[in-house]
Amino acid sequence: MGASIQDVADRAGVSIATVSRTFTLPDKVLPQTREKVLKVAQDLDYTISRSASALKSGKSARIAFLTGGELDSWYDSHVLAGLNSVLHDAGYDIALYAVSDTQERHAFFSDMSIKRNADAVLVVSFQIPCTEADKLATTGIPLIGINTEPIPEFSATVGIDETSCMRLIINHLVNLGHHKIAYVCLDPETEHFKWNGRARLQAFHSICSQLGDQVSSTVVYAPKDDTRADFALSQLARLDQYPTAVICMNDEYALPLLFCMQRSGYTIPRDVSVAGFDDSTYAREIGLTTIHQDPYEMGKSAAKTLLKLLEGENPDQNVQIQPSFLAVRSTTAPPER
C-alpha cells in the first residue's frame, strides 16, 4: 500500500492540513516547511489525491467519453488511447459512457449532474439533436464531437472528409470497370438513434447520382450484431442484378462479409470486389482495400483542442479534418462479368 497523507505529515512533523496546502496552495506554506514536506513526499513516493486537488479547484479533473459504439471496438479503443496520451499528462481522467439507444442518450444529456462529474464531454460516433446539446451548453462545459457531424452546439469536431473518402472508393471501382455497386451499412436512424454513418451514406448516394448512368447503385441495410454478414449476403442475393463491387460502411462490416462470401463459394475479387472504411486491425494482412484513417491521432487532436478550451482559449479550427487515403489492396480488381 502506498504512503498516506498521514504518513507524510508524521514524517515531516506537520499537520495533515499543511501537507494538503503544500500541494494545493503552496504559496500559503512557509518555504522551508514546503521544501521539507515535498522532500518527505518524494522519499515516500507520495502524490496527493487528484480528486482532492480537483475538489479544491472546483473542477472534476475528469472528461466524459460518450460513445454510441462498443468501448472495446478498434475505432473507439484507438481514439481513447490517443485522448489518454494527452489528457493523462495534463491531469485528467476519462470516464466512459456507452449509449445504445435514444433513451440512454436522452438520460445522459438531461442529467445536469454531469457538470459536477466532468469538465467536458466528448461525443464519439453518433449524432445528438440540438435540443439535447443545448441542455449541456447551459452548463458551460465544452462539447466536442469525434467522428460525428458538426452542429453549432459543438465547441469543436474532429473527423475525416466523408465525401472525399467515399469519392476515392467509388472512383477507384469505376476506373476498374465496375458499374453495379452496392453499399452495405447499418441503418443510420435505427430506432430513431442516429449513428455516425449517415454522412457516409449520403455521400454514397450523392456521388453515385453525379455519375448518372455510369453506375447502378443500391443500398443494403444490415444489423450491427453478429448476423450482419449473413444478413447482408442474403439481401445481396435477392437483388435483380448482383453487384460486381460492394462497399461496406467500415471494416467491421467488410471483413465478416468477405469471409462469408468466400464460405459461400465466391472468389474475391474475381467474382466481386469488396472495400471497407478504417484500415483497422488485420485489414492490411487480409489485403482489404479500404480507406485509411488514424483514430489515435484523432484522439490526440481532440484532446489538445479540449485542453485549449478548458484554458479559455479558442481552438485553431472548430472543424478539424484529419488526413485519410485509399489503401488499394487485393480485394478489388476489374470485374469479370
mmCIF file of C-alpha atoms in Angstrom:
data_model
loop_
_atom_site.group_PDB
_atom_site.id
_atom_site.type_symbol
_atom_site.label_atom_id
_atom_site.label_comp_id
_atom_site.label_asym_id
_atom_site.label_seq_id
_atom_site.Cartn_x
_atom_site.Cartn_y
_atom_site.Cartn_z
ATOM 1 C CA MET A 1 0.000 0.000 0.000
ATOM 2 C CA GLY A 2 1.309 3.484 -0.844
ATOM 3 C CA ALA A 3 2.094 6.164 1.693
ATOM 4 C CA SER A 4 -0.831 8.186 3.030
ATOM 5 C CA ILE A 5 -1.095 11.882 3.738
ATOM 6 C CA GLN A 6 -0.877 10.981 7.443
ATOM 7 C CA ASP A 7 2.451 9.203 6.841
ATOM 8 C CA VAL A 8 3.866 12.322 5.204
ATOM 9 C CA ALA A 9 2.577 14.549 7.999
ATOM 10 C CA ASP A 10 4.070 12.304 10.688
ATOM 11 C CA ARG A 11 7.468 12.049 8.991
ATOM 12 C CA ALA A 12 7.639 15.804 8.300
ATOM 13 C CA GLY A 13 6.336 16.740 11.745
ATOM 14 C CA VAL A 14 3.465 18.848 10.390
ATOM 15 C CA SER A 15 -0.306 18.607 10.237
ATOM 16 C CA ILE A 16 -2.303 16.907 7.502
ATOM 17 C CA ALA A 17 -3.652 20.346 6.556
ATOM 18 C CA THR A 18 -0.106 21.598 5.976
ATOM 19 C CA VAL A 19 0.646 18.660 3.683
ATOM 20 C CA SER A 20 -2.546 19.342 1.736
ATOM 21 C CA ARG A 21 -1.741 23.056 1.428
ATOM 22 C CA THR A 22 1.769 22.235 0.226
ATOM 23 C CA PHE A 23 0.242 20.613 -2.848
ATOM 24 C CA THR A 24 -2.889 22.686 -3.381
ATOM 25 C CA LEU A 25 -1.910 26.132 -2.020
ATOM 26 C CA PRO A 26 1.905 26.164 -1.901
ATOM 27 C CA ASP A 27 2.067 29.956 -1.513
ATOM 28 C CA LYS A 28 0.338 29.617 1.850
ATOM 29 C CA VAL A 29 3.141 27.440 3.277
ATOM 30 C CA LEU A 30 6.487 28.726 4.544
ATOM 31 C CA PRO A 31 9.233 27.930 2.004
ATOM 32 C CA GLN A 32 11.304 25.838 4.424
ATOM 33 C CA THR A 33 8.228 23.879 5.530
ATOM 34 C CA ARG A 34 7.128 23.362 1.923
ATOM 35 C CA GLU A 35 10.558 22.054 0.951
ATOM 36 C CA LYS A 36 10.582 19.631 3.892
ATOM 37 C CA VAL A 37 7.120 18.286 3.050
ATOM 38 C CA LEU A 38 7.978 17.861 -0.633
ATOM 39 C CA LYS A 39 11.223 16.066 0.278
ATOM 40 C CA VAL A 40 9.370 13.653 2.573
ATOM 41 C CA ALA A 41 6.652 13.119 -0.048
ATOM 42 C CA GLN A 42 9.301 12.285 -2.624
ATOM 43 C CA ASP A 43 11.057 9.874 -0.253
ATOM 44 C CA LEU A 44 7.742 8.131 0.456
ATOM 45 C CA ASP A 45 6.669 8.205 -3.210
ATOM 46 C CA TYR A 46 3.506 10.060 -2.205
ATOM 47 C CA THR A 47 1.293 12.096 -4.526
ATOM 48 C CA ILE A 48 -1.807 13.952 -3.405
ATOM 49 C CA SER A 49 -5.144 12.564 -4.482
ATOM 50 C CA ARG A 50 -6.217 14.003 -7.790
ATOM 51 C CA SER A 51 -9.796 14.091 -6.585
ATOM 52 C CA ALA A 52 -8.803 16.157 -3.563
ATOM 53 C CA SER A 53 -6.991 18.652 -5.752
ATOM 54 C CA ALA A 54 -9.965 18.737 -8.095
ATOM 55 C CA LEU A 55 -12.319 19.368 -5.202
ATOM 56 C CA LYS A 56 -10.245 22.360 -4.169
ATOM 57 C CA SER A 57 -10.250 23.835 -7.676
ATOM 58 C CA GLY A 58 -13.951 23.243 -8.288
ATOM 59 C CA LYS A 59 -13.082 21.007 -11.245
ATOM 60 C CA SER A 60 -13.608 17.278 -11.529
ATOM 61 C CA ALA A 61 -10.385 16.613 -13.483
ATOM 62 C CA ARG A 62 -12.493 14.175 -15.473
ATOM 63 C CA ILE A 63 -13.568 14.066 -19.128
ATOM 64 C CA ALA A 64 -16.719 12.181 -20.179
ATOM 65 C CA PHE A 65 -16.216 9.905 -23.204
ATOM 66 C CA LEU A 66 -19.666 9.205 -24.653
ATOM 67 C CA THR A 67 -19.851 6.659 -27.457
ATOM 68 C CA GLY A 68 -22.577 5.010 -29.471
ATOM 69 C CA GLY A 69 -20.284 2.107 -30.319
ATOM 70 C CA GLU A 70 -18.559 -0.647 -28.398
ATOM 71 C CA LEU A 71 -15.949 0.606 -25.935
ATOM 72 C CA ASP A 72 -13.576 -2.185 -26.963
ATOM 73 C CA SER A 73 -14.030 -1.642 -30.712
ATOM 74 C CA TRP A 74 -10.986 -0.924 -32.858
ATOM 75 C CA TYR A 75 -12.070 2.655 -33.523
ATOM 76 C CA ASP A 76 -13.129 3.665 -30.016
ATOM 77 C CA SER A 77 -10.177 1.992 -28.313
ATOM 78 C CA HIS A 78 -7.711 3.847 -30.549
ATOM 79 C CA VAL A 79 -9.498 7.184 -30.046
ATOM 80 C CA LEU A 80 -9.423 6.553 -26.306
ATOM 81 C CA ALA A 81 -5.705 5.744 -26.358
ATOM 82 C CA GLY A 82 -4.990 8.964 -28.261
ATOM 83 C CA LEU A 83 -7.042 11.011 -25.813
ATOM 84 C CA ASN A 84 -5.356 9.434 -22.815
ATOM 85 C CA SER A 85 -1.863 10.041 -24.219
ATOM 86 C CA VAL A 86 -2.526 13.782 -23.885
ATOM 87 C CA LEU A 87 -5.084 14.113 -21.095
ATOM 88 C CA HIS A 88 -3.343 11.864 -18.558
ATOM 89 C CA ASP A 89 -0.220 14.019 -18.529
ATOM 90 C CA ALA A 90 -2.437 17.092 -18.160
ATOM 91 C CA GLY A 91 -4.009 15.600 -15.012
ATOM 92 C CA TYR A 92 -7.325 14.394 -16.417
ATOM 93 C CA ASP A 93 -9.062 11.045 -16.103
ATOM 94 C CA ILE A 94 -11.515 9.758 -18.720
ATOM 95 C CA ALA A 95 -14.928 8.454 -17.668
ATOM 96 C CA LEU A 96 -16.509 6.046 -20.169
ATOM 97 C CA TYR A 97 -20.203 6.130 -21.068
ATOM 98 C CA ALA A 98 -21.788 3.869 -23.709
ATOM 99 C CA VAL A 99 -25.230 4.738 -25.079
ATOM 100 C CA SER A 100 -27.020 2.402 -27.458
ATOM 101 C CA ASP A 101 -30.429 3.984 -27.902
ATOM 102 C CA THR A 102 -32.372 7.226 -27.761
ATOM 103 C CA GLN A 103 -33.488 6.708 -24.170
ATOM 104 C CA GLU A 104 -29.934 6.311 -22.846
ATOM 105 C CA ARG A 105 -28.735 9.302 -24.837
ATOM 106 C CA HIS A 106 -31.602 11.484 -23.617
ATOM 107 C CA ALA A 107 -30.984 10.450 -19.998
ATOM 108 C CA PHE A 108 -27.325 11.434 -20.225
ATOM 109 C CA PHE A 109 -27.957 14.907 -21.613
ATOM 110 C CA SER A 110 -30.856 15.530 -19.238
ATOM 111 C CA ASP A 111 -28.706 14.818 -16.178
ATOM 112 C CA MET A 112 -27.357 18.178 -15.098
ATOM 113 C CA SER A 113 -25.127 16.495 -12.503
ATOM 114 C CA ILE A 114 -22.736 15.858 -15.385
ATOM 115 C CA LYS A 115 -21.330 19.327 -14.681
ATOM 116 C CA ARG A 116 -20.173 18.089 -11.277
ATOM 117 C CA ASN A 117 -18.795 14.854 -12.692
ATOM 118 C CA ALA A 118 -16.967 16.050 -15.814
ATOM 119 C CA ASP A 119 -15.200 19.146 -17.088
ATOM 120 C CA ALA A 120 -16.015 18.354 -20.734
ATOM 121 C CA VAL A 121 -17.923 15.839 -22.864
ATOM 122 C CA LEU A 122 -16.647 14.025 -25.944
ATOM 123 C CA VAL A 123 -19.324 12.572 -28.248
ATOM 124 C CA VAL A 124 -17.959 9.743 -30.388
ATOM 125 C CA SER A 125 -19.546 8.132 -33.450
ATOM 126 C CA PHE A 126 -23.192 9.163 -33.150
ATOM 127 C CA GLN A 127 -25.404 12.182 -33.664
ATOM 128 C CA ILE A 128 -27.091 14.211 -30.952
ATOM 129 C CA PRO A 129 -30.044 16.535 -31.577
ATOM 130 C CA CYS A 130 -29.520 20.234 -30.990
ATOM 131 C CA THR A 131 -32.149 20.213 -28.233
ATOM 132 C CA GLU A 132 -30.078 17.826 -26.125
ATOM 133 C CA ALA A 133 -26.810 19.557 -26.929
ATOM 134 C CA ASP A 134 -28.422 22.810 -25.789
ATOM 135 C CA LYS A 135 -29.030 21.309 -22.350
ATOM 136 C CA LEU A 136 -25.348 20.601 -21.975
ATOM 137 C CA ALA A 137 -24.436 24.023 -23.331
ATOM 138 C CA THR A 138 -26.258 25.631 -20.401
ATOM 139 C CA THR A 139 -23.683 24.078 -18.056
ATOM 140 C CA GLY A 140 -20.882 25.913 -19.834
ATOM 141 C CA ILE A 141 -18.665 22.848 -20.272
ATOM 142 C CA PRO A 142 -17.040 22.114 -23.659
ATOM 143 C CA LEU A 143 -18.679 19.624 -26.017
ATOM 144 C CA ILE A 144 -16.509 18.043 -28.716
ATOM 145 C CA GLY A 145 -17.606 15.652 -31.462
ATOM 146 C CA ILE A 146 -15.321 12.940 -32.828
ATOM 147 C CA ASN A 147 -16.380 11.101 -35.988
ATOM 148 C CA THR A 148 -19.740 12.828 -35.910
ATOM 149 C CA GLU A 149 -21.435 15.526 -37.961
ATOM 150 C CA PRO A 150 -20.777 19.103 -36.790
ATOM 151 C CA ILE A 151 -23.615 21.034 -35.173
ATOM 152 C CA PRO A 152 -23.465 24.630 -33.876
ATOM 153 C CA GLU A 153 -23.580 23.422 -30.267
ATOM 154 C CA PHE A 154 -20.254 21.592 -30.585
ATOM 155 C CA SER A 155 -17.247 23.523 -29.325
ATOM 156 C CA ALA A 156 -15.203 21.646 -31.951
ATOM 157 C CA THR A 157 -15.301 18.490 -34.076
ATOM 158 C CA VAL A 158 -12.619 16.103 -35.333
ATOM 159 C CA GLY A 159 -13.106 13.650 -38.192
ATOM 160 C CA ILE A 160 -12.378 12.808 -41.815
ATOM 161 C CA ASP A 161 -13.904 14.204 -45.008
ATOM 162 C CA GLU A 162 -16.547 11.533 -45.579
ATOM 163 C CA THR A 163 -17.491 12.756 -49.051
ATOM 164 C CA SER A 164 -13.915 12.859 -50.325
ATOM 165 C CA CYS A 165 -13.226 9.400 -48.922
ATOM 166 C CA MET A 166 -16.333 7.906 -50.497
ATOM 167 C CA ARG A 167 -15.431 9.529 -53.806
ATOM 168 C CA LEU A 168 -11.989 7.889 -53.658
ATOM 169 C CA ILE A 169 -13.516 4.427 -53.289
ATOM 170 C CA ILE A 170 -16.231 4.867 -55.921
ATOM 171 C CA ASN A 171 -13.855 6.403 -58.469
ATOM 172 C CA HIS A 172 -11.414 3.557 -57.850
ATOM 173 C CA LEU A 173 -14.120 0.982 -58.572
ATOM 174 C CA VAL A 174 -15.497 2.818 -61.607
ATOM 175 C CA ASN A 175 -11.988 3.163 -63.044
ATOM 176 C CA LEU A 176 -11.601 -0.605 -62.656
ATOM 177 C CA GLY A 177 -14.752 -1.028 -64.756
ATOM 178 C CA HIS A 178 -17.406 -1.593 -62.091
ATOM 179 C CA HIS A 179 -20.875 -0.236 -62.849
ATOM 180 C CA LYS A 180 -23.022 -2.208 -60.386
ATOM 181 C CA ILE A 181 -22.042 -1.122 -56.881
ATOM 182 C CA ALA A 182 -23.756 -1.896 -53.575
ATOM 183 C CA TYR A 183 -23.248 -0.176 -50.245
ATOM 184 C CA VAL A 184 -23.712 -2.246 -47.074
ATOM 185 C CA CYS A 185 -24.333 -0.342 -43.862
ATOM 186 C CA LEU A 186 -26.294 -0.035 -40.668
ATOM 187 C CA ASP A 187 -29.489 1.952 -40.999
ATOM 188 C CA PRO A 188 -28.221 5.313 -39.656
ATOM 189 C CA GLU A 189 -31.560 6.033 -37.996
ATOM 190 C CA THR A 190 -32.257 2.681 -36.381
ATOM 191 C CA GLU A 191 -34.999 3.226 -33.814
ATOM 192 C CA HIS A 192 -34.525 6.979 -34.272
ATOM 193 C CA PHE A 193 -30.975 6.713 -32.913
ATOM 194 C CA LYS A 194 -28.733 8.391 -35.461
ATOM 195 C CA TRP A 195 -25.365 6.718 -35.932
ATOM 196 C CA ASN A 196 -22.348 8.416 -37.442
ATOM 197 C CA GLY A 197 -22.804 6.569 -40.750
ATOM 198 C CA ARG A 198 -25.407 8.982 -42.084
ATOM 199 C CA ALA A 199 -22.863 11.313 -43.723
ATOM 200 C CA ARG A 200 -21.107 8.360 -45.349
ATOM 201 C CA LEU A 201 -24.402 7.029 -46.717
ATOM 202 C CA GLN A 202 -25.389 10.451 -48.027
ATOM 203 C CA ALA A 203 -22.007 10.709 -49.749
ATOM 204 C CA PHE A 204 -22.585 7.350 -51.465
ATOM 205 C CA HIS A 205 -25.986 8.470 -52.779
ATOM 206 C CA SER A 206 -24.677 11.861 -53.891
ATOM 207 C CA ILE A 207 -21.607 10.603 -55.745
ATOM 208 C CA CYS A 208 -23.465 7.779 -57.493
ATOM 209 C CA SER A 209 -26.130 10.285 -58.539
ATOM 210 C CA GLN A 210 -23.453 12.558 -60.000
ATOM 211 C CA LEU A 211 -22.088 9.654 -62.039
ATOM 212 C CA GLY A 212 -25.511 9.087 -63.596
ATOM 213 C CA ASP A 213 -25.731 6.138 -65.991
ATOM 214 C CA GLN A 214 -22.135 5.134 -65.264
ATOM 215 C CA VAL A 215 -23.230 3.472 -62.029
ATOM 216 C CA SER A 216 -26.196 1.372 -60.944
ATOM 217 C CA SER A 217 -26.184 1.634 -57.161
ATOM 218 C CA THR A 218 -28.104 0.047 -54.328
ATOM 219 C CA VAL A 219 -28.005 0.164 -50.521
ATOM 220 C CA VAL A 220 -28.336 -2.868 -48.266
ATOM 221 C CA TYR A 221 -29.020 -2.287 -44.573
ATOM 222 C CA ALA A 222 -27.615 -4.874 -42.191
ATOM 223 C CA PRO A 223 -27.881 -5.087 -38.389
ATOM 224 C CA LYS A 224 -24.972 -4.243 -36.110
ATOM 225 C CA ASP A 225 -24.869 -7.650 -34.427
ATOM 226 C CA ASP A 226 -23.012 -10.829 -35.377
ATOM 227 C CA THR A 227 -25.584 -11.713 -38.058
ATOM 228 C CA ARG A 228 -24.687 -8.709 -40.221
ATOM 229 C CA ALA A 229 -22.555 -10.596 -42.765
ATOM 230 C CA ASP A 230 -25.020 -13.437 -43.350
ATOM 231 C CA PHE A 231 -27.905 -10.982 -43.493
ATOM 232 C CA ALA A 232 -26.118 -8.702 -45.969
ATOM 233 C CA LEU A 233 -25.198 -11.634 -48.213
ATOM 234 C CA SER A 234 -28.796 -12.863 -48.252
ATOM 235 C CA GLN A 235 -30.036 -9.388 -49.181
ATOM 236 C CA LEU A 236 -27.448 -9.029 -51.940
ATOM 237 C CA ALA A 237 -28.589 -12.376 -53.384
ATOM 238 C CA ARG A 238 -32.145 -11.045 -53.675
ATOM 239 C CA LEU A 239 -31.158 -8.154 -55.940
ATOM 240 C CA ASP A 240 -32.221 -8.319 -59.580
ATOM 241 C CA GLN A 241 -28.612 -7.759 -60.589
ATOM 242 C CA TYR A 242 -25.847 -8.965 -58.304
ATOM 243 C CA PRO A 243 -23.302 -6.156 -57.830
ATOM 244 C CA THR A 244 -19.771 -6.570 -59.099
ATOM 245 C CA ALA A 245 -18.470 -4.455 -56.208
ATOM 246 C CA VAL A 246 -19.543 -3.943 -52.598
ATOM 247 C CA ILE A 247 -18.517 -1.044 -50.368
ATOM 248 C CA CYS A 248 -19.037 -1.519 -46.630
ATOM 249 C CA MET A 249 -19.551 1.263 -44.096
ATOM 250 C CA ASN A 250 -16.477 0.096 -42.165
ATOM 251 C CA ASP A 251 -14.078 -2.821 -41.884
ATOM 252 C CA GLU A 252 -16.237 -4.362 -39.137
ATOM 253 C CA TYR A 253 -18.793 -4.965 -41.887
ATOM 254 C CA ALA A 254 -16.363 -5.602 -44.747
ATOM 255 C CA LEU A 255 -14.189 -8.327 -43.211
ATOM 256 C CA PRO A 256 -17.018 -10.614 -41.977
ATOM 257 C CA LEU A 257 -18.824 -10.166 -45.306
ATOM 258 C CA LEU A 258 -15.637 -11.038 -47.172
ATOM 259 C CA PHE A 259 -15.265 -14.290 -45.211
ATOM 260 C CA CYS A 260 -18.969 -15.067 -45.558
ATOM 261 C CA MET A 261 -18.769 -14.648 -49.334
ATOM 262 C CA GLN A 262 -15.745 -16.924 -49.522
ATOM 263 C CA ARG A 263 -17.510 -19.611 -47.470
ATOM 264 C CA SER A 264 -20.447 -19.339 -49.874
ATOM 265 C CA GLY A 265 -18.221 -20.068 -52.864
ATOM 266 C CA TYR A 266 -17.364 -16.575 -54.098
ATOM 267 C CA THR A 267 -13.807 -15.840 -55.145
ATOM 268 C CA ILE A 268 -12.693 -12.360 -54.111
ATOM 269 C CA PRO A 269 -12.075 -10.219 -56.137
ATOM 270 C CA ARG A 270 -12.764 -12.313 -59.263
ATOM 271 C CA ASP A 271 -16.495 -12.680 -58.563
ATOM 272 C CA VAL A 272 -16.999 -9.497 -56.558
ATOM 273 C CA SER A 273 -14.757 -6.716 -55.270
ATOM 274 C CA VAL A 274 -15.050 -5.682 -51.619
ATOM 275 C CA ALA A 275 -13.920 -2.432 -49.979
ATOM 276 C CA GLY A 276 -14.208 -1.029 -46.469
ATOM 277 C CA PHE A 277 -13.520 2.010 -44.310
ATOM 278 C CA ASP A 278 -10.996 2.417 -41.456
ATOM 279 C CA ASP A 279 -7.912 0.286 -42.263
ATOM 280 C CA SER A 280 -8.405 -1.476 -38.952
ATOM 281 C CA THR A 281 -6.633 -4.457 -37.403
ATOM 282 C CA TYR A 282 -5.944 -7.244 -39.947
ATOM 283 C CA ALA A 283 -7.109 -5.174 -42.939
ATOM 284 C CA ARG A 284 -3.561 -4.991 -44.286
ATOM 285 C CA GLU A 285 -2.796 -8.675 -43.612
ATOM 286 C CA ILE A 286 -6.012 -9.809 -45.289
ATOM 287 C CA GLY A 287 -5.470 -7.447 -48.213
ATOM 288 C CA LEU A 288 -8.660 -5.427 -47.809
ATOM 289 C CA THR A 289 -8.972 -2.332 -49.955
ATOM 290 C CA THR A 290 -10.135 0.333 -47.533
ATOM 291 C CA ILE A 291 -9.984 3.977 -46.505
ATOM 292 C CA HIS A 292 -7.157 4.544 -44.051
ATOM 293 C CA GLN A 293 -7.814 6.800 -41.091
ATOM 294 C CA ASP A 294 -5.981 7.199 -37.778
ATOM 295 C CA PRO A 295 -8.323 7.343 -34.761
ATOM 296 C CA TYR A 296 -5.357 7.521 -32.379
ATOM 297 C CA GLU A 297 -4.279 10.822 -33.935
ATOM 298 C CA MET A 298 -7.915 11.979 -33.912
ATOM 299 C CA GLY A 299 -7.971 11.366 -30.179
ATOM 300 C CA LYS A 300 -4.744 13.300 -29.674
ATOM 301 C CA SER A 301 -6.012 16.201 -31.768
ATOM 302 C CA ALA A 302 -9.320 16.297 -29.889
ATOM 303 C CA ALA A 303 -7.501 16.223 -26.543
ATOM 304 C CA LYS A 304 -5.208 19.112 -27.474
ATOM 305 C CA THR A 305 -8.204 21.137 -28.633
ATOM 306 C CA LEU A 306 -10.048 20.292 -25.434
ATOM 307 C CA LEU A 307 -7.181 21.500 -23.245
ATOM 308 C CA LYS A 308 -7.245 24.837 -25.064
ATOM 309 C CA LEU A 309 -10.972 25.150 -24.478
ATOM 310 C CA LEU A 310 -10.552 24.322 -20.789
ATOM 311 C CA GLU A 311 -7.973 27.106 -20.561
ATOM 312 C CA GLY A 312 -10.490 29.529 -22.057
ATOM 313 C CA GLU A 313 -8.761 29.678 -25.445
ATOM 314 C CA ASN A 314 -10.372 29.296 -28.856
ATOM 315 C CA PRO A 315 -9.292 26.284 -30.946
ATOM 316 C CA ASP A 316 -7.248 26.905 -34.080
ATOM 317 C CA GLN A 317 -10.069 25.270 -36.072
ATOM 318 C CA ASN A 318 -13.559 24.398 -34.906
ATOM 319 C CA VAL A 319 -13.903 21.703 -37.576
ATOM 320 C CA GLN A 320 -10.726 19.646 -37.859
ATOM 321 C CA ILE A 321 -10.361 17.321 -40.849
ATOM 322 C CA GLN A 322 -7.809 14.577 -40.303
ATOM 323 C CA PRO A 323 -5.727 13.009 -43.105
ATOM 324 C CA SER A 324 -7.073 9.907 -44.849
ATOM 325 C CA PHE A 325 -6.314 7.974 -48.026
ATOM 326 C CA LEU A 326 -7.425 4.974 -50.058
ATOM 327 C CA ALA A 327 -5.313 1.877 -49.389
ATOM 328 C CA VAL A 328 -5.693 -0.222 -52.549
ATOM 329 C CA ARG A 329 -5.069 -3.905 -51.892
ATOM 330 C CA SER A 330 -6.089 -7.305 -53.230
ATOM 331 C CA THR A 331 -9.868 -7.359 -52.625
ATOM 332 C CA THR A 332 -10.640 -5.057 -55.563
ATOM 333 C CA ALA A 333 -9.957 -5.775 -59.235
ATOM 334 C CA PRO A 334 -11.649 -5.318 -62.640
ATOM 335 C CA PRO A 335 -14.916 -7.280 -62.924
ATOM 336 C CA GLU A 336 -15.005 -10.470 -64.982
ATOM 337 C CA ARG A 337 -18.682 -10.116 -65.855
#
